[in-house]
Coordinates of C-alpha atoms in Angstrom, one line a residue:
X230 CA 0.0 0.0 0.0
X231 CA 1.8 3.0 -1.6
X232 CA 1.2 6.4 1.1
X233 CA -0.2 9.6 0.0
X234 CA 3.6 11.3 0.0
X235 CA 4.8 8.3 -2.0
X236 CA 2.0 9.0 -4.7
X237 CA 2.5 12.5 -4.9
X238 CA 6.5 12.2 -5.0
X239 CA 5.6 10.2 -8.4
X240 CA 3.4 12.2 -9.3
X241 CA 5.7 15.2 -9.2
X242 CA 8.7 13.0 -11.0
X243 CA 6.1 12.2 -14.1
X244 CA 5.5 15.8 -14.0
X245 CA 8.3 17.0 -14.6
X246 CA 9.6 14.5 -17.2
X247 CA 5.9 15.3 -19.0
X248 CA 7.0 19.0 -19.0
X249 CA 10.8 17.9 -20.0
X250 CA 9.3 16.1 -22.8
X251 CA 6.3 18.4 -24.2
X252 CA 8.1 21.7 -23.6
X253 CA 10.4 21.4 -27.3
X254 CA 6.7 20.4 -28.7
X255 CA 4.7 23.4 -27.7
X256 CA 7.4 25.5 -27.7
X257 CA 7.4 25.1 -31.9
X258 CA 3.6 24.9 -31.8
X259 CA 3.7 28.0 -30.5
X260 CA 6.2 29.3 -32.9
X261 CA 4.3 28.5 -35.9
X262 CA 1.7 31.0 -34.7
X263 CA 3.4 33.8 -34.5
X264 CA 1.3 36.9 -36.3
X265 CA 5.0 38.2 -38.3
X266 CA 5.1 35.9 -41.4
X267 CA 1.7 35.3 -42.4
X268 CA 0.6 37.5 -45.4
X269 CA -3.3 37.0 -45.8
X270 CA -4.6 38.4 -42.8
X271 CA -8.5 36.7 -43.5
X272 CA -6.0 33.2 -42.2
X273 CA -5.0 34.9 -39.2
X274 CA -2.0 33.1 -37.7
X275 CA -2.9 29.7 -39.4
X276 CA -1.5 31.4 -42.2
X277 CA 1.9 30.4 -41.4
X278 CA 1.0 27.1 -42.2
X279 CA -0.5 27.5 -45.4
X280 CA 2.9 30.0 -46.5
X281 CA 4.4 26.8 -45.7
X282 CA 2.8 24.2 -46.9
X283 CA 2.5 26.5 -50.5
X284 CA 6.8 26.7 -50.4
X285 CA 7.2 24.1 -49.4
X286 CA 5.1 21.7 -52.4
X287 CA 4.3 20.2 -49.0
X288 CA 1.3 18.7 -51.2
X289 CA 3.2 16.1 -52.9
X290 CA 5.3 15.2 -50.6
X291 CA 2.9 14.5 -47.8
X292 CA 1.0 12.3 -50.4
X293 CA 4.5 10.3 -51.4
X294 CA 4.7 9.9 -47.4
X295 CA 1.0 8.5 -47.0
X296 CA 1.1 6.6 -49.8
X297 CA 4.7 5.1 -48.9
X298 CA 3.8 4.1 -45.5
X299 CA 0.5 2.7 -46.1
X300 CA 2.2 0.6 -48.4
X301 CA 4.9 -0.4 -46.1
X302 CA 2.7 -0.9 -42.5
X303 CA -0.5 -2.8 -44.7
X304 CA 2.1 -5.3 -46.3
X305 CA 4.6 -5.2 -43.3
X306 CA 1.6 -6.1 -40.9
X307 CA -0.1 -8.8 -42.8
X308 CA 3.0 -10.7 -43.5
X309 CA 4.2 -9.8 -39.8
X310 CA 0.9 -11.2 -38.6
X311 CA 1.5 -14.7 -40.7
X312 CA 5.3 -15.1 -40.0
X313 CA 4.3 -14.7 -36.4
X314 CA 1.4 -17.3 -36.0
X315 CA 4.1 -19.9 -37.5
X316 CA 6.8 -19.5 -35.6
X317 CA 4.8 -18.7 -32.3
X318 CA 1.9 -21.1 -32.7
X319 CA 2.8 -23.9 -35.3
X320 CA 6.4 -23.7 -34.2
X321 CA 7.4 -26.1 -37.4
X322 CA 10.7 -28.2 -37.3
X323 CA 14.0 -25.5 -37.9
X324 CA 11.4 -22.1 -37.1
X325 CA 14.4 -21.1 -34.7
X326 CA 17.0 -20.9 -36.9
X327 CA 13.9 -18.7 -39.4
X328 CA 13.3 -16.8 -36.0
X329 CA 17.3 -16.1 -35.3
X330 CA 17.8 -15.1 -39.1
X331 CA 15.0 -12.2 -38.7
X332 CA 16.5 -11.4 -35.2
X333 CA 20.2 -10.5 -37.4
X334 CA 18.0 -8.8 -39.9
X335 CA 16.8 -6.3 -36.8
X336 CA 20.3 -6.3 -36.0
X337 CA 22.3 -4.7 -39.3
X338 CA 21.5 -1.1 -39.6
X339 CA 20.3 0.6 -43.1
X340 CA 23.1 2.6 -43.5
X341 CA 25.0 -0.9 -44.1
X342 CA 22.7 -2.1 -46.9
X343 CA 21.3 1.0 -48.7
X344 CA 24.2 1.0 -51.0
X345 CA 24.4 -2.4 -52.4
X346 CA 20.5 -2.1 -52.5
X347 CA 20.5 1.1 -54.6
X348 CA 22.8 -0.6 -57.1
X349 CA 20.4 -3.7 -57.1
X350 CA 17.2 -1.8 -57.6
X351 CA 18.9 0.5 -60.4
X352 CA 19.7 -2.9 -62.2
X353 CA 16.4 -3.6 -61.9
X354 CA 15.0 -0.6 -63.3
X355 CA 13.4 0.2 -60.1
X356 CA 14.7 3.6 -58.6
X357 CA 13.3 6.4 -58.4
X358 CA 9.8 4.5 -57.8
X359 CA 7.4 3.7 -55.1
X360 CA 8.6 0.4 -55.1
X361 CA 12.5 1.0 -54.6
X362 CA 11.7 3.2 -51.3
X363 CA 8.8 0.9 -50.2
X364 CA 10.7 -2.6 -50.4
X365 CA 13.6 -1.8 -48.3
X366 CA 11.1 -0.2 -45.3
X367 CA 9.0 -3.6 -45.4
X368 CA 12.0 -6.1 -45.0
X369 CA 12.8 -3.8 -42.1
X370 CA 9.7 -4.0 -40.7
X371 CA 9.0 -7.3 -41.3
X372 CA 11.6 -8.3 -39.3
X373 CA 10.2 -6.6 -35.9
X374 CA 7.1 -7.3 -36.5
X375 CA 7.6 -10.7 -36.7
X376 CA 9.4 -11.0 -33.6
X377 CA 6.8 -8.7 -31.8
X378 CA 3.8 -10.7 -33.2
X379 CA 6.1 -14.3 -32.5
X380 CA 5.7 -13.4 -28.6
X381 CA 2.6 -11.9 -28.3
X382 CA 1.1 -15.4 -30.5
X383 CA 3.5 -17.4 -27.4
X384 CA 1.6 -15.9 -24.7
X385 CA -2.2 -16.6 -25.8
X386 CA -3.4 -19.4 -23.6
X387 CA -3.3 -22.5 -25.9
X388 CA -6.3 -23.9 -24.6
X389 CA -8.1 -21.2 -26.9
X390 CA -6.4 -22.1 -29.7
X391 CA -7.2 -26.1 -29.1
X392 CA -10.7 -25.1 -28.8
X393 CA -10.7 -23.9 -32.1
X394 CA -8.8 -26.5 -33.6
X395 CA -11.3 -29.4 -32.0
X396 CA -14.4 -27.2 -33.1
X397 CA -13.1 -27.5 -36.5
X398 CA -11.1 -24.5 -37.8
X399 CA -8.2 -24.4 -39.5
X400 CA -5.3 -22.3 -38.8
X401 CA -6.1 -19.3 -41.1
X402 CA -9.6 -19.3 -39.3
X403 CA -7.6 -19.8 -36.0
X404 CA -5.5 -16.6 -36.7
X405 CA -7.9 -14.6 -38.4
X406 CA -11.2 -15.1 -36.2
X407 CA -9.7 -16.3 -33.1
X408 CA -6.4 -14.4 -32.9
X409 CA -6.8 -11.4 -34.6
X410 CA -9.5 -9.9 -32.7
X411 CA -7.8 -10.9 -29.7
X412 CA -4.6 -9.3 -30.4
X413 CA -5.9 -5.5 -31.5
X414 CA -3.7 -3.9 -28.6
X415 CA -0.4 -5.6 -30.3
X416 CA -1.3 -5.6 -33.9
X417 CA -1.9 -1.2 -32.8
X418 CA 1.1 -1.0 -31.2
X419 CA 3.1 -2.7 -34.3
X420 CA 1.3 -0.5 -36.6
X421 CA 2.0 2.9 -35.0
X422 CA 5.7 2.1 -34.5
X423 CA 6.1 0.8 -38.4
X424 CA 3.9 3.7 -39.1
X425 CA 6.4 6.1 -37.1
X426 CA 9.6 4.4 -38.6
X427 CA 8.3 4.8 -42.2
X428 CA 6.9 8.3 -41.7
X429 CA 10.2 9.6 -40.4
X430 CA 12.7 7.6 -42.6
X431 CA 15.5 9.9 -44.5
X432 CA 18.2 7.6 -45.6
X433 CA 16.2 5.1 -47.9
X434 CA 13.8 8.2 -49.7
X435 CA 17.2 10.3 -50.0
X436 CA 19.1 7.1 -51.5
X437 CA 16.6 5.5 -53.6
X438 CA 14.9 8.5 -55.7
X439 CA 18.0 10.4 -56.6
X440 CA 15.8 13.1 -59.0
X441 CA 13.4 13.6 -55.6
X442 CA 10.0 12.0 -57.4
X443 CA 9.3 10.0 -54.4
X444 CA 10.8 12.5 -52.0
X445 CA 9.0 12.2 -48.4
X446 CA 7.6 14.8 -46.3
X447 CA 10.7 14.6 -43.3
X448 CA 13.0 14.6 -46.1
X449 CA 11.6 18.1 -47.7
X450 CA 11.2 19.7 -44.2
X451 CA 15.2 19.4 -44.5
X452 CA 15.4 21.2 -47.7
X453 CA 12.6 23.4 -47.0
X454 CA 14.9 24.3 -43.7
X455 CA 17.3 25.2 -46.1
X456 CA 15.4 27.1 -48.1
X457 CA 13.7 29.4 -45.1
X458 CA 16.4 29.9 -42.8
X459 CA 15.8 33.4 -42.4
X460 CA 12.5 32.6 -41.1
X461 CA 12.1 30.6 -37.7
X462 CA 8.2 31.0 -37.9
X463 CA 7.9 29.0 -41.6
X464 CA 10.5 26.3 -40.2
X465 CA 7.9 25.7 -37.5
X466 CA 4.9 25.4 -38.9
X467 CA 6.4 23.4 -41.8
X468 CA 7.5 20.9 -38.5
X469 CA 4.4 21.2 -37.1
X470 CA 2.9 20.3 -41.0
X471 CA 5.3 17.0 -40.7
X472 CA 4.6 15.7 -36.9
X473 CA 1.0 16.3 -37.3
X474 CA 0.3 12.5 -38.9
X475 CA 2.0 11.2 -36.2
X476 CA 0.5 13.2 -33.6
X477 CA -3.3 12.3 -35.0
X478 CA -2.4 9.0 -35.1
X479 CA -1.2 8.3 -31.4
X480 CA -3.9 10.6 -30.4
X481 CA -6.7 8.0 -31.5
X482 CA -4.9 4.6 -30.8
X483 CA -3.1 5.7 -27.7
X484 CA -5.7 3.3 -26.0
X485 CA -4.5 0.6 -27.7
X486 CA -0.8 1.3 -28.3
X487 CA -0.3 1.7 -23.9
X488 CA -2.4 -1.7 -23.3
X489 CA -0.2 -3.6 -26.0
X490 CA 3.3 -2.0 -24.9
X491 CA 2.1 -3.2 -21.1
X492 CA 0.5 -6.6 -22.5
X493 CA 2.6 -9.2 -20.7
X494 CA 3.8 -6.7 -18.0
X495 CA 2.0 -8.9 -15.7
X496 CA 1.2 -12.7 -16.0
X497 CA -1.1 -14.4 -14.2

């Protein structure tokens, strides 16, 4: 039984590391408003955002981002979700050594592999399209979501599963009516942080489209940083412009994302 000083002592420590943490945030939210950039005065300070998302073609780039990472979590998830159930449920004869080789492919970092990719794609006549920033994202993906969706599929009580398997379903019906439904706070939690490694990749978008067709949104706000530097105000409300996915996002599955990141916290 935790004491009322011991309860507000933590509540004073989250506090402050909330206030550590959000201060940088509304800090450049409040930047963006400021009244000394915007030019059409019927936008007020919400002008600021529309200068910048005008400079900044922020219109093409935030639909190469969306399109990119729905591409890369939809595919990622799927494949994460049937990689998982095999090694976590069916657990076939050498689904170690298959577990262990997606483990090393968390392990090497992009930066290692973007260059002999690049050359592979180009001889493949795929740079400089969806495909040649999308591929690379969902191998990386792939591998943590199969070894997030491996132990969340170990820790389901296998009587559930039996009970399927003696009432007659298969193992697709098994994962998709039985599992599935079961697992929404991990298969959330997967999908924001794909969603969040996608939307914020630089390296692979920078790499594979040299000529900037399939440019992402991140990557501009770097050359639209460039571009503005004489202008705090437009840097933040083209940041703002960029986080704001994200932020939307986590806003509407947080529910979900905190009870799959504290799923197996406790076992009973």
């Amino acid at each position: 039984m935790t004491t009322r000083g011991e309860r507000l002592s933590s509540f004073l420590i989250l506090a402050l590391f909330a206030i550590t943490a959000l201060y940088p945030i509304l800090s450049v939210f409040v930047r963006s408003l400021d009244s000394t950039v915007a030019t059409d005065d019927s936008w007020g300070h919400i002008g600021n955002y529309v200068t910048a998302w005008d400079d900044g073609n922020f219109s093409h780039y935030m639909r190469n981002s969306v399109l990119i990472a729905v591409l890369v979590v939809s595919t990622a998830l799927i494949l994460s979700l049937m990689t998982g159930y095999v090694l976590g449920v069916i657990r076939p004869k050498g689904g170690d050594i298959i577990f262990y080789t997606f483990l090393a492919g968390m392990m090497v970092p992009s930066e290692a592999l973007v260059i002999p990719l690049f050359f592979d794609l180009r001889d493949l006549g795929l740079t400089d399209t969806i495909w040649a920033v999308a591929f690379p994202q969902i191998a990386q993906s792939l591998a943590f979501g199969t070894f997030w969706m491996r132990a969340y599929f170990r820790n389901v009580n296998p009587s559930l599963i039996d009970a399927a398997r003696i009432d007659g379903a298969s193992e697709w019906q098994v994962l998709w009516r039985v599992l599935i439904p079961m697992g929404r706070p991990a298969i959330t939690t997967q999908l924001m942080i794909t969603f969040m490694w996608t939307w914020n990749d630089f390296l692979i978008p920078l790499v594979m489209s040299p000529t900037g067709k399939f440019r992402t949104a991140p990557m501009s706000l770097a050359f639209f940083e460039t571009a503005h530097t004489s202008s705090a105000v437009l840097m933040a409300a083209a940041a703002v412009l960029v986080a704001a996915p994200m932020i939307v996002l986590y806003i509407f599955l947080q529910k979900y994302f905190i009870a799959g990141m504290t799923e197996g916290a406790v076992k009973e």
